[in-house]
């Protein structure tokens, strides 16, 4: 029987695992407690700071036992900035923990046992891998500063460098910081700055998010950045007049240079526009895409459905190996980029349509292979039901959330599919996130 501790009560706690946000997880007299910064295997003296019906939170006051996997974080802002959650855990152990998170989700949520989960595939770059950084403007008496949100907070932490940001992006960031500092936020009318970089083509795109028209000072900075930083191909203004948490508005204006950059993946060239989604770890993304091609076991005669196709990256990579690809995405700008990417690469056997996959799948009569890459919420039950009726011989499912993956796999297992391969991928080193690719085959092929 569990006993709930009192607020401010001091307890000794042994941590047994990590939560989905990277916090340590332990049990005190049967009651689950989360402790920020603590690692599995550590024993802490902690003060209880929050209690709910089934779990609570505690603050570590001292460590009685430290994990042998604890390391010194490579960023001095670790623990303050919310960008990284497990930089204090050695990288090999990060991969072990991420694999276990997938195992736990399959067993606890999906009630799936006996499925082998392969070791988590590590990133080629544990640091310096991100091709995108999104920064908020901080008002300061000494000029404009840029920052990221603090952990579990809307407070901002000023940053001047980021260890997980690509070297290319950092070069642009440092140059931009030096140009921004003499100005006040009011002179610039600036809310956010986004930097997108393409490591294979060595190009960068900078997006200034403002509340209104670009000021004279902002245009001056854009011109100076374009002239002083050769890898910057364009500076784009985005106007966002809303007061909520949404960063990008719908209106774009090119201030300098071009309105998009290009990146190469798998021998193809892709447009990276201000609003388009592109995997933030391009080197690991290429490994993930190669694994998807391998698991699909294609013979060249297939009709393939790419649900949630985004800007068409996987659709176009698969198009070289199949007879026909149908790419479906509900975001109009993504479909526009996908069509442009197909034209750019001279690929003719792909059809892109802007629609909800839940609605569009009802129009299909047959597909041989289905590629699923849904958002964090996973696939709608209505979509999975229609997909089960189509009974493709194989499904390749790429997931960014083990919990919804487990739920969807359980549904498919109950409708004639068999889980073959489960391979976690570390797309976001130093964070608690894990990506997983799964292959399923239909029972009719056995």
Short mmCIF file of C-alpha atoms in Angstrom, two decimals:
data_model
loop_
_atom_site.label_atom_id
_atom_site.label_comp_id
_atom_site.label_asym_id
_atom_site.label_seq_id
_atom_site.Cartn_x
_atom_site.Cartn_y
_atom_site.Cartn_z
CA UNK A 1 0.00 0.00 0.00
CA UNK A 2 1.43 3.36 -1.01
CA UNK A 3 1.96 6.22 1.41
CA UNK A 4 1.90 9.79 0.11
CA UNK A 5 4.62 12.01 1.66
CA UNK A 6 3.93 15.50 2.93
CA UNK A 7 5.01 18.71 1.17
CA UNK A 8 8.50 19.77 2.39
CA UNK A 9 9.06 16.33 3.93
CA UNK A 10 12.67 15.19 3.62
CA UNK A 11 13.14 11.63 2.41
CA UNK A 12 15.84 9.30 1.13
CA UNK A 13 15.08 8.05 -2.36
CA UNK A 14 16.72 5.53 -4.69
CA UNK A 15 16.20 6.35 -8.37
CA UNK A 16 15.25 3.40 -10.60
CA UNK A 17 14.73 5.01 -14.01
CA UNK A 18 14.25 8.15 -16.09
CA UNK A 19 10.94 9.82 -16.92
CA UNK A 20 9.90 10.99 -20.38
CA UNK A 21 11.35 14.44 -19.66
CA UNK A 22 14.67 13.11 -18.38
CA UNK A 23 13.92 13.38 -14.67
CA UNK A 24 14.91 10.66 -12.23
CA UNK A 25 12.10 8.31 -11.10
CA UNK A 26 11.95 6.59 -7.75
CA UNK A 27 9.44 5.07 -5.35
CA UNK A 28 8.98 6.02 -1.68
CA UNK A 29 6.77 3.58 0.19
CA UNK A 30 5.04 2.71 -3.09
CA UNK A 31 4.50 6.33 -4.14
CA UNK A 32 6.20 7.52 -7.35
CA UNK A 33 8.40 10.59 -7.18
CA UNK A 34 10.23 12.49 -9.94
CA UNK A 35 13.51 14.26 -9.17
CA UNK A 36 15.01 16.68 -11.70
CA UNK A 37 18.70 16.07 -12.37
CA UNK A 38 18.90 12.68 -10.64
CA UNK A 39 19.99 9.56 -12.52
CA UNK A 40 19.09 5.85 -12.23
CA UNK A 41 21.06 4.13 -9.48
CA UNK A 42 21.59 7.30 -7.47
CA UNK A 43 20.50 7.68 -3.86
CA UNK A 44 19.43 11.19 -2.90
CA UNK A 45 18.21 13.06 0.11
CA UNK A 46 15.28 15.00 -1.29
CA UNK A 47 12.58 17.44 -0.25
CA UNK A 48 9.06 16.81 -1.53
CA UNK A 49 7.82 19.88 -3.41
CA UNK A 50 4.60 18.66 -5.06
CA UNK A 51 2.17 15.79 -4.56
CA UNK A 52 -0.66 14.59 -6.77
CA UNK A 53 -2.91 11.55 -6.57
CA UNK A 54 -0.53 9.06 -8.16
CA UNK A 55 2.83 10.83 -8.26
CA UNK A 56 4.80 13.75 -6.90
CA UNK A 57 7.99 15.75 -7.35
CA UNK A 58 10.97 16.18 -5.10
CA UNK A 59 14.10 18.33 -5.13
CA UNK A 60 17.48 16.71 -4.58
CA UNK A 61 19.23 18.24 -1.56
CA UNK A 62 22.29 15.99 -1.54
CA UNK A 63 23.52 12.81 -3.20
CA UNK A 64 24.38 9.79 -1.04
CA UNK A 65 25.35 7.70 -4.07
CA UNK A 66 26.27 8.93 -7.57
CA UNK A 67 25.76 7.01 -10.78
CA UNK A 68 28.96 5.75 -12.46
CA UNK A 69 27.41 7.08 -15.68
CA UNK A 70 27.19 10.68 -14.45
CA UNK A 71 29.46 13.04 -16.40
CA UNK A 72 30.19 16.76 -16.41
CA UNK A 73 27.83 18.43 -18.92
CA UNK A 74 29.54 20.06 -21.89
CA UNK A 75 27.29 23.13 -21.56
CA UNK A 76 27.60 25.55 -18.61
CA UNK A 77 23.88 26.33 -18.90
CA UNK A 78 22.79 22.72 -18.43
CA UNK A 79 20.10 22.61 -15.75
CA UNK A 80 19.06 26.18 -16.51
CA UNK A 81 18.34 26.05 -20.24
CA UNK A 82 15.58 23.58 -21.11
CA UNK A 83 17.07 22.44 -24.42
CA UNK A 84 18.92 19.38 -23.06
CA UNK A 85 17.73 17.13 -20.24
CA UNK A 86 20.33 14.33 -19.95
CA UNK A 87 23.66 15.91 -20.89
CA UNK A 88 24.94 14.77 -17.45
CA UNK A 89 24.57 11.11 -18.53
CA UNK A 90 27.35 9.49 -20.58
CA UNK A 91 26.34 8.92 -24.17
CA UNK A 92 26.53 5.13 -24.20
CA UNK A 93 24.15 5.02 -21.24
CA UNK A 94 21.80 7.51 -22.93
CA UNK A 95 21.34 4.92 -25.67
CA UNK A 96 20.67 2.15 -23.14
CA UNK A 97 18.06 4.28 -21.37
CA UNK A 98 16.33 5.23 -24.63
CA UNK A 99 16.06 1.60 -25.74
CA UNK A 100 14.57 0.71 -22.38
CA UNK A 101 11.99 3.45 -22.73
CA UNK A 102 10.77 1.79 -25.93
CA UNK A 103 10.74 -1.66 -24.27
CA UNK A 104 8.75 -0.33 -21.32
CA UNK A 105 6.17 1.37 -23.57
CA UNK A 106 5.60 -1.76 -25.66
CA UNK A 107 5.11 -3.90 -22.57
CA UNK A 108 3.19 -1.48 -20.33
CA UNK A 109 1.03 0.40 -22.87
CA UNK A 110 0.84 -1.99 -25.81
CA UNK A 111 0.82 -5.17 -23.69
CA UNK A 112 3.24 -6.51 -26.31
CA UNK A 113 5.72 -9.08 -25.00
CA UNK A 114 8.35 -11.17 -26.70
CA UNK A 115 9.20 -8.46 -29.26
CA UNK A 116 12.92 -7.89 -29.64
CA UNK A 117 13.94 -4.25 -29.41
CA UNK A 118 17.33 -3.70 -31.01
CA UNK A 119 20.00 -1.50 -29.39
CA UNK A 120 19.39 2.21 -29.92
CA UNK A 121 21.35 3.47 -32.93
CA UNK A 122 23.61 6.30 -31.79
CA UNK A 123 23.94 9.58 -33.64
CA UNK A 124 27.08 10.15 -35.76
CA UNK A 125 27.42 13.44 -33.84
CA UNK A 126 26.38 13.42 -30.16
CA UNK A 127 27.08 17.18 -30.14
CA UNK A 128 26.87 19.80 -32.88
CA UNK A 129 24.15 17.90 -34.72
CA UNK A 130 21.23 20.35 -34.85
CA UNK A 131 20.61 22.19 -38.12
CA UNK A 132 18.06 24.52 -36.54
CA UNK A 133 17.93 26.82 -33.54
CA UNK A 134 15.00 28.97 -32.42
CA UNK A 135 15.81 31.89 -30.14
CA UNK A 136 13.68 34.39 -28.27
CA UNK A 137 14.61 38.06 -27.96
CA UNK A 138 15.44 39.22 -24.43
CA UNK A 139 15.03 42.88 -23.55
CA UNK A 140 18.13 44.27 -21.89
CA UNK A 141 19.49 47.73 -20.99
CA UNK A 142 22.72 46.73 -22.76
CA UNK A 143 21.08 45.82 -26.07
CA UNK A 144 19.44 42.84 -27.70
CA UNK A 145 20.16 39.41 -26.27
CA UNK A 146 18.92 36.03 -27.45
CA UNK A 147 17.87 33.10 -25.32
CA UNK A 148 16.13 29.75 -24.93
CA UNK A 149 13.41 28.84 -22.49
CA UNK A 150 14.47 27.65 -19.06
CA UNK A 151 13.63 24.09 -18.08
CA UNK A 152 9.89 23.66 -17.37
CA UNK A 153 9.36 27.44 -17.48
CA UNK A 154 8.49 30.42 -19.67
CA UNK A 155 11.51 32.30 -18.33
CA UNK A 156 14.33 32.92 -20.80
CA UNK A 157 17.99 32.02 -20.38
CA UNK A 158 20.49 34.10 -22.35
CA UNK A 159 22.80 32.02 -24.54
CA UNK A 160 25.82 32.96 -26.61
CA UNK A 161 26.67 29.45 -27.82
CA UNK A 162 24.97 26.07 -27.96
CA UNK A 163 26.95 22.78 -27.97
CA UNK A 164 24.28 20.81 -29.83
CA UNK A 165 23.89 23.44 -32.58
CA UNK A 166 25.82 22.72 -35.80
CA UNK A 167 29.15 24.46 -36.35
CA UNK A 168 27.66 26.06 -39.47
CA UNK A 169 24.70 27.44 -37.55
CA UNK A 170 26.92 28.63 -34.70
CA UNK A 171 29.01 30.64 -37.14
CA UNK A 172 25.88 32.50 -38.25
CA UNK A 173 24.65 32.86 -34.67
CA UNK A 174 27.86 34.48 -33.43
CA UNK A 175 27.97 36.91 -36.33
CA UNK A 176 24.33 37.82 -35.83
CA UNK A 177 24.83 38.40 -32.09
CA UNK A 178 27.59 40.92 -32.75
CA UNK A 179 25.32 42.80 -35.16
CA UNK A 180 22.32 42.82 -32.82
CA UNK A 181 24.01 44.00 -29.62
CA UNK A 182 24.20 47.77 -30.41
CA UNK A 183 20.41 47.94 -30.87
CA UNK A 184 17.44 47.84 -28.52
CA UNK A 185 14.53 45.43 -29.07
CA UNK A 186 12.29 48.45 -29.70
CA UNK A 187 14.49 49.64 -32.58
CA UNK A 188 14.30 46.23 -34.20
CA UNK A 189 10.73 45.18 -33.42
CA UNK A 190 12.12 41.67 -33.13
CA UNK A 191 10.45 38.77 -31.26
CA UNK A 192 12.26 35.61 -32.38
CA UNK A 193 15.22 34.53 -34.51
CA UNK A 194 15.42 31.20 -36.32
CA UNK A 195 18.58 29.90 -37.97
CA UNK A 196 18.35 26.96 -40.36
CA UNK A 197 21.54 25.44 -41.74
CA UNK A 198 22.24 22.82 -44.41
CA UNK A 199 25.41 20.92 -43.60
CA UNK A 200 25.86 19.19 -46.95
CA UNK A 201 25.45 22.33 -49.06
CA UNK A 202 26.93 24.71 -46.44
CA UNK A 203 24.04 27.15 -46.64
CA UNK A 204 22.09 28.99 -43.96
CA UNK A 205 18.75 30.77 -43.78
CA UNK A 206 17.89 33.32 -41.09
CA UNK A 207 14.28 34.15 -40.16
CA UNK A 208 13.44 37.30 -38.19
CA UNK A 209 10.00 37.12 -36.54
CA UNK A 210 8.49 40.57 -35.94
CA UNK A 211 5.17 42.03 -34.84
CA UNK A 212 4.96 44.42 -37.79
CA UNK A 213 6.84 45.77 -40.78
CA UNK A 214 10.63 45.48 -40.80
CA UNK A 215 12.24 48.51 -39.22
CA UNK A 216 15.11 50.44 -40.77
CA UNK A 217 17.47 49.01 -38.14
CA UNK A 218 16.39 45.42 -38.85
CA UNK A 219 16.89 45.88 -42.58
CA UNK A 220 20.33 47.30 -41.85
CA UNK A 221 21.24 44.21 -39.82
CA UNK A 222 19.92 41.89 -42.52
CA UNK A 223 22.06 43.61 -45.13
CA UNK A 224 25.16 43.52 -42.91
CA UNK A 225 24.66 39.84 -42.07
CA UNK A 226 24.28 38.87 -45.73
CA UNK A 227 27.43 40.81 -46.64
CA UNK A 228 29.57 39.57 -43.74
CA UNK A 229 28.57 35.89 -43.63
CA UNK A 230 28.99 34.11 -46.97
CA UNK A 231 27.08 30.97 -45.94
CA UNK A 232 23.89 32.99 -45.33
CA UNK A 233 21.90 32.62 -48.55
CA UNK A 234 18.90 34.58 -47.36
CA UNK A 235 17.25 36.55 -44.56
CA UNK A 236 13.47 36.30 -44.35
CA UNK A 237 11.04 38.31 -42.23
CA UNK A 238 8.01 36.58 -40.73
CA UNK A 239 5.22 38.74 -39.31
CA UNK A 240 3.42 37.34 -36.28
CA UNK A 241 1.00 39.74 -34.62
CA UNK A 242 -0.52 37.17 -32.25
CA UNK A 243 0.31 37.18 -28.55
CA UNK A 244 0.28 33.42 -27.97
CA UNK A 245 3.09 30.85 -27.98
CA UNK A 246 3.01 30.27 -31.75
CA UNK A 247 6.33 31.45 -33.14
CA UNK A 248 5.63 31.83 -36.86
CA UNK A 249 2.85 33.79 -38.47
CA UNK A 250 1.59 33.30 -42.02
CA UNK A 251 3.19 36.32 -43.73
CA UNK A 252 6.75 36.16 -45.13
CA UNK A 253 8.97 38.74 -46.84
CA UNK A 254 12.50 38.22 -48.15
CA UNK A 255 14.74 40.95 -46.76
CA UNK A 256 18.01 39.85 -48.36
CA UNK A 257 19.08 37.12 -50.76
CA UNK A 258 16.89 34.05 -51.28
CA UNK A 259 13.79 32.83 -49.48
CA UNK A 260 14.97 29.23 -49.01
CA UNK A 261 18.07 27.04 -48.97
CA UNK A 262 18.80 23.54 -50.23
CA UNK A 263 19.99 20.40 -48.48
CA UNK A 264 21.06 17.04 -49.89
CA UNK A 265 19.90 13.73 -48.47
CA UNK A 266 20.41 10.33 -50.08
CA UNK A 267 21.67 11.82 -53.32
CA UNK A 268 18.61 14.07 -53.72
CA UNK A 269 18.24 17.83 -53.27
CA UNK A 270 15.54 19.28 -51.03
CA UNK A 271 14.22 22.77 -50.52
CA UNK A 272 14.35 24.04 -46.92
CA UNK A 273 11.96 26.98 -46.57
CA UNK A 274 11.23 29.02 -43.42
CA UNK A 275 8.10 27.05 -42.49
CA UNK A 276 9.00 23.59 -43.77
CA UNK A 277 9.75 20.69 -41.44
CA UNK A 278 13.12 19.05 -42.00
CA UNK A 279 14.79 16.60 -39.61
CA UNK A 280 17.07 18.60 -37.30
CA UNK A 281 19.78 15.90 -37.25
CA UNK A 282 20.49 15.39 -40.97
CA UNK A 283 23.34 12.87 -40.58
CA UNK A 284 21.23 10.60 -38.39
CA UNK A 285 18.16 11.23 -40.55
CA UNK A 286 20.00 9.72 -43.50
CA UNK A 287 20.74 6.62 -41.39
CA UNK A 288 17.07 6.42 -40.41
CA UNK A 289 15.89 6.74 -44.01
CA UNK A 290 18.32 4.04 -45.16
CA UNK A 291 16.92 1.75 -42.49
CA UNK A 292 13.39 2.46 -43.69
CA UNK A 293 14.38 1.48 -47.23
CA UNK A 294 15.99 -1.70 -45.94
CA UNK A 295 12.99 -2.74 -43.84
CA UNK A 296 10.48 -2.19 -46.66
CA UNK A 297 12.09 -5.04 -48.69
CA UNK A 298 11.02 -3.57 -52.02
CA UNK A 299 10.98 -5.34 -55.39
CA UNK A 300 10.28 -2.32 -57.60
CA UNK A 301 6.66 -3.11 -58.40
CA UNK A 302 4.99 -1.64 -55.34
CA UNK A 303 2.46 1.11 -54.88
CA UNK A 304 3.53 2.87 -51.68
CA UNK A 305 1.47 5.13 -49.44
CA UNK A 306 3.51 7.75 -47.58
CA UNK A 307 1.14 9.04 -44.91
CA UNK A 308 2.17 12.29 -43.22
CA UNK A 309 4.70 12.86 -46.04
CA UNK A 310 5.74 16.40 -45.07
CA UNK A 311 7.99 17.96 -47.73
CA UNK A 312 8.31 14.59 -49.46
CA UNK A 313 11.74 13.50 -48.24
CA UNK A 314 10.88 9.83 -47.75
CA UNK A 315 8.45 9.76 -50.69
CA UNK A 316 11.19 10.82 -53.09
CA UNK A 317 13.82 8.52 -51.60
CA UNK A 318 11.42 5.57 -51.93
CA UNK A 319 10.33 6.61 -55.44
CA UNK A 320 13.64 5.36 -56.82
CA UNK A 321 12.79 1.85 -55.56
CA UNK A 322 9.05 1.44 -56.30
CA UNK A 323 6.58 1.75 -59.14
CA UNK A 324 4.38 4.47 -57.62
CA UNK A 325 4.30 6.65 -54.49
CA UNK A 326 1.27 8.43 -53.05
CA UNK A 327 2.29 11.14 -50.57
CA UNK A 328 -0.38 12.64 -48.30
CA UNK A 329 0.02 15.66 -46.02
CA UNK A 330 -2.48 18.15 -44.56
CA UNK A 331 -0.18 21.21 -44.54
CA UNK A 332 -0.45 23.11 -47.87
CA UNK A 333 3.03 24.69 -47.70
CA UNK A 334 4.62 21.28 -47.11
CA UNK A 335 2.85 19.80 -50.15
CA UNK A 336 3.96 22.78 -52.25
CA UNK A 337 7.57 22.11 -51.20
CA UNK A 338 7.13 18.38 -51.84
CA UNK A 339 5.96 19.00 -55.40
CA UNK A 340 8.85 21.40 -55.98
CA UNK A 341 11.29 18.83 -54.59
CA UNK A 342 9.94 16.17 -56.98
CA UNK A 343 10.37 18.54 -59.92
CA UNK A 344 13.83 19.59 -58.73
CA UNK A 345 14.97 15.96 -58.70
CA UNK A 346 13.20 14.91 -61.90
CA UNK A 347 11.04 12.31 -60.15
CA UNK A 348 7.79 11.59 -61.97
CA UNK A 349 6.28 8.56 -60.22
CA UNK A 350 5.10 10.44 -57.10
CA UNK A 351 1.67 11.95 -56.54
CA UNK A 352 1.39 14.47 -53.69
CA UNK A 353 -1.99 15.42 -52.32
CA UNK A 354 -2.98 17.90 -49.62
CA UNK A 355 -5.52 16.12 -47.46
CA UNK A 356 -6.10 14.51 -44.10
CA UNK A 357 -4.81 10.95 -44.28
CA UNK A 358 -7.82 9.80 -42.23
CA UNK A 359 -10.12 11.03 -44.99
CA UNK A 360 -7.92 10.30 -48.02
CA UNK A 361 -7.25 6.65 -47.25
CA UNK A 362 -10.91 5.86 -47.95
CA UNK A 363 -10.29 6.70 -51.62
CA UNK A 364 -7.55 4.09 -52.02
CA UNK A 365 -8.28 0.61 -53.34
CA UNK A 366 -4.86 -0.99 -52.88
CA UNK A 367 -1.37 -0.31 -51.60
CA UNK A 368 1.47 -2.78 -51.17
CA UNK A 369 3.55 -0.84 -48.65
CA UNK A 370 2.55 1.85 -46.17
CA UNK A 371 5.01 4.32 -44.69
CA UNK A 372 3.72 5.98 -41.50
CA UNK A 373 5.50 8.95 -39.95
CA UNK A 374 2.82 10.60 -37.80
CA UNK A 375 3.15 13.48 -35.32
CA UNK A 376 3.63 12.77 -31.62
CA UNK A 377 -0.06 11.92 -31.10
CA UNK A 378 0.32 8.91 -33.40
CA UNK A 379 -2.25 7.64 -35.91
CA UNK A 380 -6.01 8.06 -35.63
CA UNK A 381 -7.92 4.83 -35.01
CA UNK A 382 -10.07 5.51 -38.08
CA UNK A 383 -6.94 5.67 -40.24
CA UNK A 384 -5.52 2.43 -38.82
CA UNK A 385 -8.86 0.68 -39.34
CA UNK A 386 -8.97 1.67 -43.04
CA UNK A 387 -5.30 0.73 -43.42
CA UNK A 388 -6.00 -2.70 -41.93
CA UNK A 389 -8.76 -3.20 -44.49
CA UNK A 390 -6.31 -2.37 -47.31
CA UNK A 391 -3.97 -4.97 -45.80
CA UNK A 392 -0.64 -3.84 -47.32
CA UNK A 393 1.94 -6.61 -47.17
CA UNK A 394 4.21 -4.41 -45.06
CA UNK A 395 4.17 -1.26 -42.96
CA UNK A 396 7.16 0.86 -41.96
CA UNK A 397 6.25 3.02 -38.97
CA UNK A 398 8.52 5.87 -37.82
CA UNK A 399 7.53 7.19 -34.41
CA UNK A 400 8.67 10.09 -32.23
CA UNK A 401 6.74 8.89 -29.16
CA UNK A 402 7.07 5.36 -27.72
CA UNK A 403 3.70 5.59 -25.93
CA UNK A 404 1.59 6.27 -29.02
CA UNK A 405 3.73 3.84 -31.02
CA UNK A 406 2.93 1.06 -28.54
CA UNK A 407 -0.77 1.89 -28.69
CA UNK A 408 -0.81 1.82 -32.51
CA UNK A 409 1.24 -1.38 -32.76
CA UNK A 410 -1.17 -3.13 -30.41
CA UNK A 411 -4.07 -2.07 -32.64
CA UNK A 412 -2.33 -3.34 -35.79
CA UNK A 413 -1.28 -6.61 -34.13
CA UNK A 414 -4.95 -7.27 -33.42
CA UNK A 415 -5.84 -6.75 -37.08
CA UNK A 416 -3.61 -9.13 -38.94
CA UNK A 417 -0.17 -7.52 -38.72
CA UNK A 418 2.94 -8.90 -37.09
CA UNK A 419 5.72 -6.71 -35.66
CA UNK A 420 9.03 -7.75 -37.21
CA UNK A 421 11.76 -5.23 -36.33
CA UNK A 422 11.89 -2.52 -33.67
CA UNK A 423 14.93 -0.23 -33.99
CA UNK A 424 15.27 2.87 -31.78
CA UNK A 425 17.25 5.79 -33.22
CA UNK A 426 18.78 8.64 -31.27
CA UNK A 427 17.82 11.68 -33.32
CA UNK A 428 18.23 14.09 -30.38
CA UNK A 429 21.34 13.33 -28.30
CA UNK A 430 21.50 14.92 -24.84
CA UNK A 431 17.69 15.00 -24.68
CA UNK A 432 15.14 12.48 -23.41
CA UNK A 433 13.56 12.02 -26.85
CA UNK A 434 13.84 8.80 -28.83
CA UNK A 435 12.74 7.98 -32.37
CA UNK A 436 11.79 4.42 -33.31
CA UNK A 437 11.40 2.69 -36.65
CA UNK A 438 9.29 -0.47 -36.83
CA UNK A 439 8.51 -2.88 -39.63
CA UNK A 440 5.30 -4.91 -39.69
CA UNK A 441 4.17 -7.60 -42.11
CA UNK A 442 0.64 -8.78 -42.81
CA UNK A 443 -0.26 -12.31 -41.78
CA UNK A 444 -1.49 -13.05 -45.31
CA UNK A 445 2.10 -13.26 -46.59
CA UNK A 446 2.99 -16.19 -44.33
#
